[in-house]
GROMACS .gro file of C-alpha atoms in nm:
model
  126
    1MET     CA    1  10.427 -33.605   9.980
    2THR     CA    2  10.628 -33.321  10.126
    3GLU     CA    3  10.671 -33.174   9.777
    4GLY     CA    4  10.294 -33.165   9.730
    5LEU     CA    5  10.248 -33.007  10.070
    6ALA     CA    6  10.513 -32.743  10.002
    7GLU     CA    7  10.362 -32.669   9.661
    8ALA     CA    8  10.012 -32.634   9.811
    9PHE     CA    9  10.149 -32.411  10.086
   10PHE     CA   10  10.329 -32.192   9.830
   11ARG     CA   11  10.013 -32.169   9.615
   12GLY     CA   12   9.812 -32.065   9.921
   13ILE     CA   13  10.059 -31.788  10.002
   14VAL     CA   14  10.057 -31.664   9.641
   15GLN     CA   15   9.676 -31.670   9.630
   16ALA     CA   16   9.652 -31.478   9.957
   17PHE     CA   17   9.902 -31.221   9.829
   18VAL     CA   18   9.717 -31.176   9.498
   19PHE     CA   19   9.383 -31.157   9.679
   20THR     CA   20   9.508 -30.883   9.916
   21LEU     CA   21   9.676 -30.697   9.632
   22PHE     CA   22   9.349 -30.705   9.437
   23PHE     CA   23   9.155 -30.548   9.726
   24ILE     CA   24   9.424 -30.288   9.790
   25ILE     CA   25   9.408 -30.183   9.426
   26LEU     CA   26   9.028 -30.193   9.433
   27PHE     CA   27   8.998 -29.959   9.733
   28LEU     CA   28   9.303 -29.740   9.681
   29GLY     CA   29   9.326 -29.758   9.302
   30LYS     CA   30   9.309 -29.388   9.223
   31LYS     CA   31   9.567 -29.298   9.486
   32ILE     CA   32   9.806 -29.574   9.379
   33PHE     CA   33   9.788 -29.477   9.013
   34LEU     CA   34   9.834 -29.110   9.104
   35TYR     CA   35  10.147 -29.194   9.305
   36ILE     CA   36  10.280 -29.407   9.017
   37LYS     CA   37  10.210 -29.126   8.770
   38VAL     CA   38  10.376 -28.864   8.992
   39GLY     CA   39  10.675 -29.090   9.058
   40LEU     CA   40  10.729 -29.164   8.689
   41TYR     CA   41  10.696 -28.795   8.603
   42GLN     CA   42  10.956 -28.703   8.863
   43LEU     CA   43  11.192 -28.978   8.746
   44ILE     CA   44  11.166 -28.882   8.380
   45TYR     CA   45  11.167 -28.503   8.398
   46LYS     CA   46  11.378 -28.465   8.714
   47LYS     CA   47  11.148 -28.199   8.857
   48PRO     CA   48  10.857 -28.206   9.103
   49TYR     CA   49  10.512 -28.287   8.969
   50TRP     CA   50  10.323 -28.037   9.187
   51THR     CA   51  10.470 -27.695   9.127
   52LYS     CA   52  10.341 -27.346   9.194
   53GLU     CA   53  10.299 -27.298   8.820
   54ARG     CA   54  10.078 -27.607   8.796
   55GLU     CA   55   9.869 -27.490   9.091
   56GLU     CA   56   9.828 -27.145   8.934
   57ASN     CA   57   9.723 -27.305   8.605
   58ASN     CA   58   9.465 -27.514   8.790
   59LYS     CA   59   9.328 -27.199   8.957
   60LEU     CA   60   9.309 -27.023   8.619
   61VAL     CA   61   9.127 -27.319   8.465
   62LYS     CA   62   8.877 -27.323   8.752
   63GLU     CA   63   8.822 -26.947   8.717
   64ARG     CA   64   8.771 -26.979   8.341
   65ASP     CA   65   8.527 -27.267   8.388
   66GLY     CA   66   8.334 -27.061   8.644
   67LEU     CA   67   8.313 -26.770   8.400
   68LEU     CA   68   8.192 -27.003   8.124
   69ARG     CA   69   7.924 -27.141   8.355
   70GLY     CA   70   7.823 -26.783   8.439
   71LYS     CA   71   7.800 -26.701   8.068
   72ASP     CA   72   7.580 -27.006   8.007
   73LYS     CA   73   7.362 -26.906   8.302
   74ILE     CA   74   7.316 -26.552   8.165
   75ILE     CA   75   7.220 -26.687   7.822
   76LYS     CA   76   6.974 -26.930   7.981
   77GLU     CA   77   6.819 -26.652   8.195
   78SER     CA   78   6.778 -26.422   7.896
   79ILE     CA   79   6.606 -26.695   7.694
   80GLU     CA   80   6.376 -26.780   7.986
   81ARG     CA   81   6.289 -26.412   8.037
   82ILE     CA   82   6.207 -26.366   7.668
   83ILE     CA   83   5.983 -26.674   7.673
   84GLU     CA   84   5.805 -26.553   7.989
   85ASP     CA   85   5.754 -26.204   7.847
   86ARG     CA   86   5.608 -26.337   7.526
   87SER     CA   87   5.370 -26.570   7.706
   88LEU     CA   88   5.248 -26.308   7.957
   89ASP     CA   89   5.232 -25.994   7.745
   90THR     CA   90   5.023 -26.096   7.446
   91ASN     CA   91   4.810 -25.777   7.447
   92LYS     CA   92   5.098 -25.532   7.493
   93ASN     CA   93   5.187 -25.270   7.238
   94TYR     CA   94   5.432 -25.463   7.020
   95GLN     CA   95   5.662 -25.170   6.939
   96GLU     CA   96   5.707 -25.095   7.307
   97TYR     CA   97   5.751 -25.464   7.380
   98TYR     CA   98   6.024 -25.513   7.119
   99LYS     CA   99   6.199 -25.194   7.233
  100ILE     CA  100   6.219 -25.329   7.589
  101GLU     CA  101   6.325 -25.670   7.462
  102LYS     CA  102   6.599 -25.513   7.251
  103GLU     CA  103   6.730 -25.321   7.555
  104GLU     CA  104   6.734 -25.637   7.765
  105ASN     CA  105   6.918 -25.823   7.490
  106GLU     CA  106   7.179 -25.547   7.477
  107ILE     CA  107   7.229 -25.574   7.853
  108PHE     CA  108   7.275 -25.951   7.827
  109LYS     CA  109   7.511 -25.914   7.530
  110ASN     CA  110   7.720 -25.663   7.725
  111LYS     CA  111   7.741 -25.902   8.021
  112ILE     CA  112   7.850 -26.182   7.789
  113VAL     CA  113   8.112 -25.960   7.623
  114GLU     CA  114   8.250 -25.867   7.967
  115ILE     CA  115   8.275 -26.234   8.063
  116GLU     CA  116   8.448 -26.318   7.733
  117LYS     CA  117   8.699 -26.035   7.796
  118LYS     CA  118   8.771 -26.178   8.142
  119ILE     CA  119   8.818 -26.523   7.988
  120LYS     CA  120   9.066 -26.380   7.735
  121GLU     CA  121   9.252 -26.203   8.017
  122ILE     CA  122   9.316 -26.542   8.176
  123ASN     CA  123   9.618 -26.645   7.971
  124LEU     CA  124   9.649 -27.019   7.998
  125PRO     CA  125   9.989 -27.150   7.887
  126PHE     CA  126   9.838 -27.452   7.713
   0.00000   0.00000   0.00000
C-alpha cells in the first residue's frame, strides 16, 4: 500500500510541475524562446547577440520601411488626386487639364525618385 501511495504522490508532484510549466510557457513563451535563442547564439558564436551593429541595422531597416511607406502613400495620393480631378472637372479644357495633370505627375515622380535614392543610400549589409 505504501508503494501505491508513494507512486500517487510522485505522479501528483509531476502533474503539478508539468501544469505550472505549461502556464509559464503559455504566459511567458515569447520571452523564454527569445532567451533560449540568445543563449544558444552566444554559446555557438562566442559573441553577444545584441551588438551596436545589430541595433544600427534595425534602425536602418525601420528607416527604409518608413521611406517605403511614404512612397506608397505618395503613389496613393497621386492616384486619388487624379481620380478626384477627373470626376470634378468634366467640362474643363482638356489640353489645359492634361497639362496640369502631367505637371502633377512629374512632381510625384520626382518625390518617388528622391525616396528611392534615400533607400539606396541606406546600405543594409544583408
